Short mmCIF file of C-alpha atoms in Angstrom, two decimals:
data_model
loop_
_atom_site.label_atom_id
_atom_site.label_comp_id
_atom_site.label_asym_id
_atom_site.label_seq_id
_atom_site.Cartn_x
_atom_site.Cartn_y
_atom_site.Cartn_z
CA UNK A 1 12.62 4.39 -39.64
CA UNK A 2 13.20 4.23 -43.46
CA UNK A 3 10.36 3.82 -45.73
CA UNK A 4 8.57 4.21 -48.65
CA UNK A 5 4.90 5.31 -47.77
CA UNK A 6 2.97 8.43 -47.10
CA UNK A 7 2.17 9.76 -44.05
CA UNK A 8 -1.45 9.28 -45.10
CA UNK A 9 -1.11 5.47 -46.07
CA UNK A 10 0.58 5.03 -42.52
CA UNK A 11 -1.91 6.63 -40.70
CA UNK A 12 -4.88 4.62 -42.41
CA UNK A 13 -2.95 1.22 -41.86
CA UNK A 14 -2.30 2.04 -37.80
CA UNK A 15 -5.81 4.03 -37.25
CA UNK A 16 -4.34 7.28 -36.55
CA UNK A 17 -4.44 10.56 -37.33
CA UNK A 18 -1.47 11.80 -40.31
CA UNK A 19 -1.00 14.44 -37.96
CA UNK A 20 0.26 12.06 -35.32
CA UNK A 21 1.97 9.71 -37.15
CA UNK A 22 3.60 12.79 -38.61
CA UNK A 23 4.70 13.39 -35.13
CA UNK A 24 6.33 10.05 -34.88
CA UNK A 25 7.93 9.66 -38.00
CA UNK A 26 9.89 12.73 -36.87
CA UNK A 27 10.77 12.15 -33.51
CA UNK A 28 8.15 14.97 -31.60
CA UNK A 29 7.97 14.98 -27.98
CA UNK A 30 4.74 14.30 -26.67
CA UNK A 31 3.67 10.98 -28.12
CA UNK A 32 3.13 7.84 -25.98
CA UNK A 33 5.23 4.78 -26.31
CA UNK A 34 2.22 2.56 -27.66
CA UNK A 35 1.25 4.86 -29.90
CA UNK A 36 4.96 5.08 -31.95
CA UNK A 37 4.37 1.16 -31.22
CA UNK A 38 1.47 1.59 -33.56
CA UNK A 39 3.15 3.40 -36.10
CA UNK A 40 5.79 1.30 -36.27
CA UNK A 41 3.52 -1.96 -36.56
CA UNK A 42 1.80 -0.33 -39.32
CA UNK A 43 5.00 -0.15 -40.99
CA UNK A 44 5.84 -3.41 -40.84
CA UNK A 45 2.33 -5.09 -41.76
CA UNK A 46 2.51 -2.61 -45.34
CA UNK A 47 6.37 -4.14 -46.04
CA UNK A 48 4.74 -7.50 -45.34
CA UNK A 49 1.26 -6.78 -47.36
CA UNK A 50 3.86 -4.80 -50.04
CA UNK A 51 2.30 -7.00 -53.23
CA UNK A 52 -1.24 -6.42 -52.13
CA UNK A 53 -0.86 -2.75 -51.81
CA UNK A 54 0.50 -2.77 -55.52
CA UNK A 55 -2.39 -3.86 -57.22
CA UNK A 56 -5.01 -1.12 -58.44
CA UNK A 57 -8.57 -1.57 -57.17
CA UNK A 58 -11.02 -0.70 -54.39
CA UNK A 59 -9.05 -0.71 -51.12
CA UNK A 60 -10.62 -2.59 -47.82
CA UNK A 61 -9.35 -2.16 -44.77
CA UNK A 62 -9.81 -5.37 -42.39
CA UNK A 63 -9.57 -5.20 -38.42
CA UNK A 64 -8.71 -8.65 -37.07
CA UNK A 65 -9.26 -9.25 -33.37
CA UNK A 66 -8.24 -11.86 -32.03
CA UNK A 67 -7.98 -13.42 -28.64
CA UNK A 68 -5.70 -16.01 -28.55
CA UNK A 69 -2.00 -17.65 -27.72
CA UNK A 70 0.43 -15.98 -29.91
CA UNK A 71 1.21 -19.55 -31.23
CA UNK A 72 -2.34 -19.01 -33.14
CA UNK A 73 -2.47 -15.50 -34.01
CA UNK A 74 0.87 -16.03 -35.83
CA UNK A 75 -0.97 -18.53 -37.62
CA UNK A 76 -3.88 -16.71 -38.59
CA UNK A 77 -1.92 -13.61 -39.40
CA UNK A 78 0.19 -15.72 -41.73
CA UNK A 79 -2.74 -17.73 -43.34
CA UNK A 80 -4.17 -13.85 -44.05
CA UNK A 81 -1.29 -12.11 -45.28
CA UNK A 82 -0.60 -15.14 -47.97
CA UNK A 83 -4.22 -14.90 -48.67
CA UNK A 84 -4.20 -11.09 -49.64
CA UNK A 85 -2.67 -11.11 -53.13
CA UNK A 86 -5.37 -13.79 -54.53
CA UNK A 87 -7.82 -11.23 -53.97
CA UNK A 88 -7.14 -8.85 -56.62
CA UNK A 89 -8.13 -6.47 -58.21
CA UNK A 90 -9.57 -5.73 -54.71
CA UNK A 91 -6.78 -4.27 -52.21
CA UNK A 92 -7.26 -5.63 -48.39
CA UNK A 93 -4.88 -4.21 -46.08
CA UNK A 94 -5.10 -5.89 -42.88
CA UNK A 95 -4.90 -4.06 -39.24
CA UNK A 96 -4.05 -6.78 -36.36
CA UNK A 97 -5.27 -6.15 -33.12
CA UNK A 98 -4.36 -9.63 -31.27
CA UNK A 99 -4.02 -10.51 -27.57
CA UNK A 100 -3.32 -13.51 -25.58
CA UNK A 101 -5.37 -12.44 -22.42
CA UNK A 102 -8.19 -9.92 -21.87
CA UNK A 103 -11.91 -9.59 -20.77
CA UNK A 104 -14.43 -9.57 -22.91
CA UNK A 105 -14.95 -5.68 -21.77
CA UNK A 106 -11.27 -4.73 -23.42
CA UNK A 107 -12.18 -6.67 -26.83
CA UNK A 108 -15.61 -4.79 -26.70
CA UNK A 109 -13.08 -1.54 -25.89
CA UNK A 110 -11.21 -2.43 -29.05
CA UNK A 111 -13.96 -2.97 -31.45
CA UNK A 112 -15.67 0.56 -30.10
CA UNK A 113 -11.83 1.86 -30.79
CA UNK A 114 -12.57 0.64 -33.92
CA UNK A 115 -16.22 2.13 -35.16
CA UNK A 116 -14.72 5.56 -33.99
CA UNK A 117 -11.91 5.21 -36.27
CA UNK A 118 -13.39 3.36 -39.30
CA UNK A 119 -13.21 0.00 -41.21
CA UNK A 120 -14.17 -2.35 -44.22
CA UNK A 121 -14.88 -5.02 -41.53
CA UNK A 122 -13.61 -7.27 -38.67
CA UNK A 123 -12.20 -10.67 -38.43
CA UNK A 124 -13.18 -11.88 -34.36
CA UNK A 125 -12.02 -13.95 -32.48
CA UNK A 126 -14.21 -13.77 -28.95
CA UNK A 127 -15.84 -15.22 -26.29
CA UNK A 128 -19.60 -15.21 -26.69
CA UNK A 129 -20.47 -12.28 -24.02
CA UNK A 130 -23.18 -9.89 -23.88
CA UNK A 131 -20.30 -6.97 -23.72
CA UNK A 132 -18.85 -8.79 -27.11
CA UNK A 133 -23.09 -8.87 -28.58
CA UNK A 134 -23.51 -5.36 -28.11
CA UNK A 135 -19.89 -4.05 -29.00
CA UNK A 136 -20.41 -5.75 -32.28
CA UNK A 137 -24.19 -4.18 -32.73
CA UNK A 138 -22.70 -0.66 -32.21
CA UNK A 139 -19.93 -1.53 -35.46
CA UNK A 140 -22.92 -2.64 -37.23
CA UNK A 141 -24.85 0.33 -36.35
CA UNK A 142 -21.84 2.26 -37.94
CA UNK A 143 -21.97 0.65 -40.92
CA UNK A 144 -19.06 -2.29 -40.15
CA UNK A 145 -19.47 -5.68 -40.74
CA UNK A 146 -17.98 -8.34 -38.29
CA UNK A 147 -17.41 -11.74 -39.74
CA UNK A 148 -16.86 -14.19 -36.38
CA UNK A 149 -14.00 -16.31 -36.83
CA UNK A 150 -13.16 -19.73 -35.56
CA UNK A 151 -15.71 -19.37 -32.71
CA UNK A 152 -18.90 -17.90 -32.72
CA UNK A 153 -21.12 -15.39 -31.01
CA UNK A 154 -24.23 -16.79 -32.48
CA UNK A 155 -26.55 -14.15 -30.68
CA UNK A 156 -24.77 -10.91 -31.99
CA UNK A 157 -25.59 -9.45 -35.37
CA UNK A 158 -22.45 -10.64 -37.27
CA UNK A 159 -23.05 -10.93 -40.63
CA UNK A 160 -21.36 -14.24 -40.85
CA UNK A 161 -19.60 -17.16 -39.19
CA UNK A 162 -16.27 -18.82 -40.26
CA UNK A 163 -15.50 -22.17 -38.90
CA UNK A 164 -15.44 -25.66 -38.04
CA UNK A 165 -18.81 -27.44 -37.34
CA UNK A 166 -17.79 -27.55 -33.89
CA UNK A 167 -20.45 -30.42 -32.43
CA UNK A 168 -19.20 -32.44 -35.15
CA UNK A 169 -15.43 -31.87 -34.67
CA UNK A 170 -15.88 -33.19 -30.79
CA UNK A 171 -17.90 -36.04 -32.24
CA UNK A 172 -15.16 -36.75 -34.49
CA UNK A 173 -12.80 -36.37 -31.53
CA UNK A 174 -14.38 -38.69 -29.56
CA UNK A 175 -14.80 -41.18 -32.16
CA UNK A 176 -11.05 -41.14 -32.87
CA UNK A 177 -10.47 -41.88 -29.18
CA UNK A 178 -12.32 -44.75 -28.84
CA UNK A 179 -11.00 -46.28 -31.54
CA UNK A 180 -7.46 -46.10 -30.66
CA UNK A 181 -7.76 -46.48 -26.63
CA UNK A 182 -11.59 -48.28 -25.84
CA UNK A 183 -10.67 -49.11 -22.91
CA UNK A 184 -9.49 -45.74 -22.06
CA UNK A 185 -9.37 -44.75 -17.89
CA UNK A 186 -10.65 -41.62 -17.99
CA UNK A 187 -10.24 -38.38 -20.96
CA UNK A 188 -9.41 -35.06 -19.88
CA UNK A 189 -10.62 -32.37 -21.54
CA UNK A 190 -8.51 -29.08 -21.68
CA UNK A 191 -10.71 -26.28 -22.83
CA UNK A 192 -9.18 -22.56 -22.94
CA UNK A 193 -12.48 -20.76 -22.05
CA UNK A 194 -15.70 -21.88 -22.04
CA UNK A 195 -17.30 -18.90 -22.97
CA UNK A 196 -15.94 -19.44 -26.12
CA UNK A 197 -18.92 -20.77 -27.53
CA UNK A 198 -16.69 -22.88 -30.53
CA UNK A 199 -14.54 -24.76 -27.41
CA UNK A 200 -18.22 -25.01 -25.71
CA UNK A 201 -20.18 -26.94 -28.61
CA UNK A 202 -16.65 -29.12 -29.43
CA UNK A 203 -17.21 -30.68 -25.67
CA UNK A 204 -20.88 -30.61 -25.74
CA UNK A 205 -20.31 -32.73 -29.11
CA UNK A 206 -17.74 -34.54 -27.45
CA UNK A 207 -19.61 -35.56 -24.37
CA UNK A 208 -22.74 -37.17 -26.80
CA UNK A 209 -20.58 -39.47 -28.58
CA UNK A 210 -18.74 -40.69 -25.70
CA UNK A 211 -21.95 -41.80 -24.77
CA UNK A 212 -23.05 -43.77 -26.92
CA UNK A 213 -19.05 -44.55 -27.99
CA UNK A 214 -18.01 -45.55 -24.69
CA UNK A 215 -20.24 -44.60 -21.71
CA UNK A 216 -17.67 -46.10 -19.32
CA UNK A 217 -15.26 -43.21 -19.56
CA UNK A 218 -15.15 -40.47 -17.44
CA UNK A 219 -14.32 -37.31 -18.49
CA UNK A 220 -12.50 -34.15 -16.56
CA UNK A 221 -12.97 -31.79 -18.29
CA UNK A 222 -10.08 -28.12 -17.12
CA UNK A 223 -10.44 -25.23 -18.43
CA UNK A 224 -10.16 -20.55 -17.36
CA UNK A 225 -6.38 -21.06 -18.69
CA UNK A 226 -6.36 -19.46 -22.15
CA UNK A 227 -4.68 -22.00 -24.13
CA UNK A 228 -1.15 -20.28 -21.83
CA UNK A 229 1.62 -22.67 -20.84
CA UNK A 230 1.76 -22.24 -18.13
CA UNK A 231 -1.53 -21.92 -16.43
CA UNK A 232 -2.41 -25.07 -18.75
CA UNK A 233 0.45 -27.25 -16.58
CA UNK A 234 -0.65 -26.15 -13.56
CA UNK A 235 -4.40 -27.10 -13.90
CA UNK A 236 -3.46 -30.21 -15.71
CA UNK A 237 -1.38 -30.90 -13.15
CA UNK A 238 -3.76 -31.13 -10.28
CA UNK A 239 -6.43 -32.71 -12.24
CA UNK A 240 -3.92 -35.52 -12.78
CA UNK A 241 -2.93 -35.69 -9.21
CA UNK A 242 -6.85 -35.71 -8.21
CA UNK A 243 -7.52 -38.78 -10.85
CA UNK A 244 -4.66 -41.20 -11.38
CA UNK A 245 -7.00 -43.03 -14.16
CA UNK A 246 -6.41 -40.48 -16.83
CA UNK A 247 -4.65 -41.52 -19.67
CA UNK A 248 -6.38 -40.06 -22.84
CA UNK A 249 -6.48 -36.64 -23.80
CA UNK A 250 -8.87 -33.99 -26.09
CA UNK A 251 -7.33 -30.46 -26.11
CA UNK A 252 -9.87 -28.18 -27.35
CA UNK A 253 -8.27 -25.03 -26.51
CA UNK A 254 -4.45 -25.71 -27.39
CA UNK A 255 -1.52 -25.62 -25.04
CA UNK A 256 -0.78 -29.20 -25.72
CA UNK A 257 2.92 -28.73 -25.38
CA UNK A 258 2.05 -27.64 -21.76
CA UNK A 259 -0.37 -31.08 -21.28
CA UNK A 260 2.04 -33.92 -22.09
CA UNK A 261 4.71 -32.15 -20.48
CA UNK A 262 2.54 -32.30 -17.68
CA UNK A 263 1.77 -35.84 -18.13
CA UNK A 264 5.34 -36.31 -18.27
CA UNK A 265 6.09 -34.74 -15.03
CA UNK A 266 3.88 -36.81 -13.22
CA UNK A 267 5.05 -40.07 -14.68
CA UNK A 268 1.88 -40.84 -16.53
CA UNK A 269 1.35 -42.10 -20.09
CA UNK A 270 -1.30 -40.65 -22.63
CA UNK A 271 -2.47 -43.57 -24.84
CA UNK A 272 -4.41 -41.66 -27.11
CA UNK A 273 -4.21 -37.28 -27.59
CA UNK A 274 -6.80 -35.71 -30.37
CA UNK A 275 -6.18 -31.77 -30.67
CA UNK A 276 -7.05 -28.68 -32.67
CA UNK A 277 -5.32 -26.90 -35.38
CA UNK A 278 -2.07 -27.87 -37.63
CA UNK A 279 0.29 -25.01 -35.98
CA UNK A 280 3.76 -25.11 -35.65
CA UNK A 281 3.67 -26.42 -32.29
CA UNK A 282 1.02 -29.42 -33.03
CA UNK A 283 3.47 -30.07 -36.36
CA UNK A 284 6.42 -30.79 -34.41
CA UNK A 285 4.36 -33.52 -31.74
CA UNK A 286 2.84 -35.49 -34.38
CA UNK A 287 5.76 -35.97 -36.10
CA UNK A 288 7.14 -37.14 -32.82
CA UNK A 289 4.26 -38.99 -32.29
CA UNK A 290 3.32 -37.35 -29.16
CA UNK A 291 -0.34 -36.75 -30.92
CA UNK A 292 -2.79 -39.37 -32.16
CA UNK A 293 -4.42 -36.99 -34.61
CA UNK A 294 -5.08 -33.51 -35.36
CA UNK A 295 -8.35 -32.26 -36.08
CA UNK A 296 -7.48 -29.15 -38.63
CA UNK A 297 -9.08 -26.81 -40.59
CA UNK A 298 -7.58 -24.68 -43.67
CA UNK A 299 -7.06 -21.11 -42.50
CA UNK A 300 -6.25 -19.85 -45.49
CA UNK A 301 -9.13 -21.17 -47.32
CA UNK A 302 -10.70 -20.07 -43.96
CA UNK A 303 -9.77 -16.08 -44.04
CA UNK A 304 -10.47 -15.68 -47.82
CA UNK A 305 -13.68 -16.57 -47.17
CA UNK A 306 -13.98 -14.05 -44.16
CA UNK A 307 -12.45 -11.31 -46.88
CA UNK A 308 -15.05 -12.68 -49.33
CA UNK A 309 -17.60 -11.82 -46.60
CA UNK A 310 -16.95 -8.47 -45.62
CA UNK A 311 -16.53 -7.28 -49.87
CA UNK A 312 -20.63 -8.97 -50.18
CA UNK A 313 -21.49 -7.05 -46.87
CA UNK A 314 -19.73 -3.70 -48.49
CA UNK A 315 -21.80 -4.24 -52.08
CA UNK A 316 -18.73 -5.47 -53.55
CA UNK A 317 -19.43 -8.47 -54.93
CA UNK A 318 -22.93 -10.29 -55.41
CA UNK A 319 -24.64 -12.06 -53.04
CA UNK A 320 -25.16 -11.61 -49.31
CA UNK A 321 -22.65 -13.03 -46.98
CA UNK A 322 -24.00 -16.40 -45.09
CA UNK A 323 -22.19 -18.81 -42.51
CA UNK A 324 -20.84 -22.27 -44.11
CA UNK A 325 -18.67 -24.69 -42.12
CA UNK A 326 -15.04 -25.30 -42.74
CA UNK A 327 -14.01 -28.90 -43.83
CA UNK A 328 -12.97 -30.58 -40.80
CA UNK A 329 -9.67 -32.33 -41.74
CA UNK A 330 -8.12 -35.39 -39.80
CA UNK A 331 -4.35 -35.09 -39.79
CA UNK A 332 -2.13 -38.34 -38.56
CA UNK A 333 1.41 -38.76 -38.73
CA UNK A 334 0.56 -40.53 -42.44
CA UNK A 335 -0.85 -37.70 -44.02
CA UNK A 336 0.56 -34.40 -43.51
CA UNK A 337 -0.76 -31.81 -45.96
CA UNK A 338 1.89 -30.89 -48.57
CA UNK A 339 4.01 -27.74 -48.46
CA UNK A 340 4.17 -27.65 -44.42
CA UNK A 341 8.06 -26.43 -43.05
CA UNK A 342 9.87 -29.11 -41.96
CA UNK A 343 10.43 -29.64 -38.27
CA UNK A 344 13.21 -27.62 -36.72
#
């Protein structure tokens, strides 16, 4: 594979030893598939993080962990990789370690992968789990900082949280329900995981504005499917065959795609659909008007300030790094942020 970087800039990028990567580059017997995998991934994120790597300056290496749909992880990867020539005359060269499905034992394998091997800091993404808490206590016991991301593991000793007021963003959810369907049947709400403690406090928020909203409602509330197509039509599925009064929607943990096309299946109509996040997917059914609203927050705004995070943590800039809530943005077919791709 043609390229322009040292062995020893390859091997810091993918977490490996020059000696092994060494091995790769030229073909050696003796080297498992995943790990020439990891070579050849670190390759790709230094063409993509090329500018970055240009500019002079103290070098950070950042881990990002993320469990997750791919549909999201592209996002975030994107968001950070855009994000990474602002930053100068710092140099942060990004390591992804994302995953669709997993327990929170192999994330807590991953970030122990990690403090053996060495970092700046981590970006996580993870459910709130005592193998998760004490995982991230042994990185901070080797000197790495963990910045959670998106959803928090408020017991652990992260240095600082990035995200979405989540209480308020169910509030907010609910609130936008009511107002377009107040006579709504019955909402169900899709979680991914509930030990996610983000998708946890949206519903709790959720739940206390319905009642004083609309106590009438009832709420179903499905979730163990991981944001995944597929497992996300299945359970909504069943829940719509047990309750024929559903007809309004809050997906807190994605696979919306998966929901209405469930929905659709079953000959049912949602009147009113409030979800997470401006990604592709979400772009493409509010402009079809398949979604009421979309409750977003900016990740690139959101992973500078994780970057901004792990520098304080590392004494390089002032201050001490401290948890501040995302703006919680409310996106409707009427007023799509500027520069988004247009809809294939």
């Amino acid at each position: 594979m043609a390229h322009p970087y040292r062995i020893r800039e390859i091997a810091q990028q993918a977490g490996l030893s020059t000696a092994t990567v060494d091995r790769v580059l030229n073909g050696r017997a003796g080297v498992r598939a995943s790990t020439v995998a990891e070579v050849h991934r670190a390759i790709a994120d230094l063409e993509r993080q090329a500018s970055q790597v240009r500019i002079g300056g103290r070098t950070f290496f950042l881990d990002v962990v993320v469990l997750a749909p791919d549909r999201f992880s592209r996002e975030v990867r994107a968001a950070l990789e855009a994000e990474l020539p602002s930053l100068r005359p710092a140099v942060i060269r990004a390591r992804f370690h994302l995953r669709e499905e997993g327990s929170a034992a192999d994330l807590a394998t991953q970030l122990d992968a990690i403090a053996r091997k060495g970092s700046s800091g981590v970006l996580l993404k993870a459910p709130d789990d005592p193998a998760v808490v004490a995982a991230v206590a042994r990185l901070e016991d080797a000197g790495i900082p963990v910045v959670t991301f998106v959803t928090d593991v408020p017991t652990s000793r992260r240095v600082a949280y990035v995200g979405m007021d989540d209480r308020a963003a169910g509030a907010t959810a609910a609130y936008l329900l009511t107002v377009v369907a107040p006579d709504a049947g019955g909402v169900l709400v899709s979680l991914s995981r509930s030990t996610f403690r983000g998708e946890g406090d949206r519903e709790l928020g959720f739940r206390a504005a319905l009642r004083d909203l609309a106590p009438q409602v009832p709420v179903t509330v499905v979730e163990g499917t991981d944001g995944l197509d597929a497992s996300m039509f299945a359970t909504v599925s069943t829940a719509l065959g047990r309750d024929p009064g559903i007809d309004a929607v809050y997906s807190v943990g994605g696979g919306n795609q998966a929901v209405l096309a469930a929905f659709d299946a079953a000959g049912r109509t949602v009147r009113a659909f409030v979800a997470h996040d401006l990604d592709a997917e979400n772009l493409v059914l509010l402009r079809r008007r398949r979604l009421t609203a979309v409750l977003h927050h900016d990740l690139r705004t959101d992973v500078r300030r994780v970057c901004r995070a792990v520098m304080q943590a590392q004494g390089a800039l002032p201050g001490r790094p401290g948890s501040q809530p995302s703006q919680i943005q409310v996106i409707t077919p009427y007023n799509e942020p500027a520069g988004l791709v247009d809809e294939v």
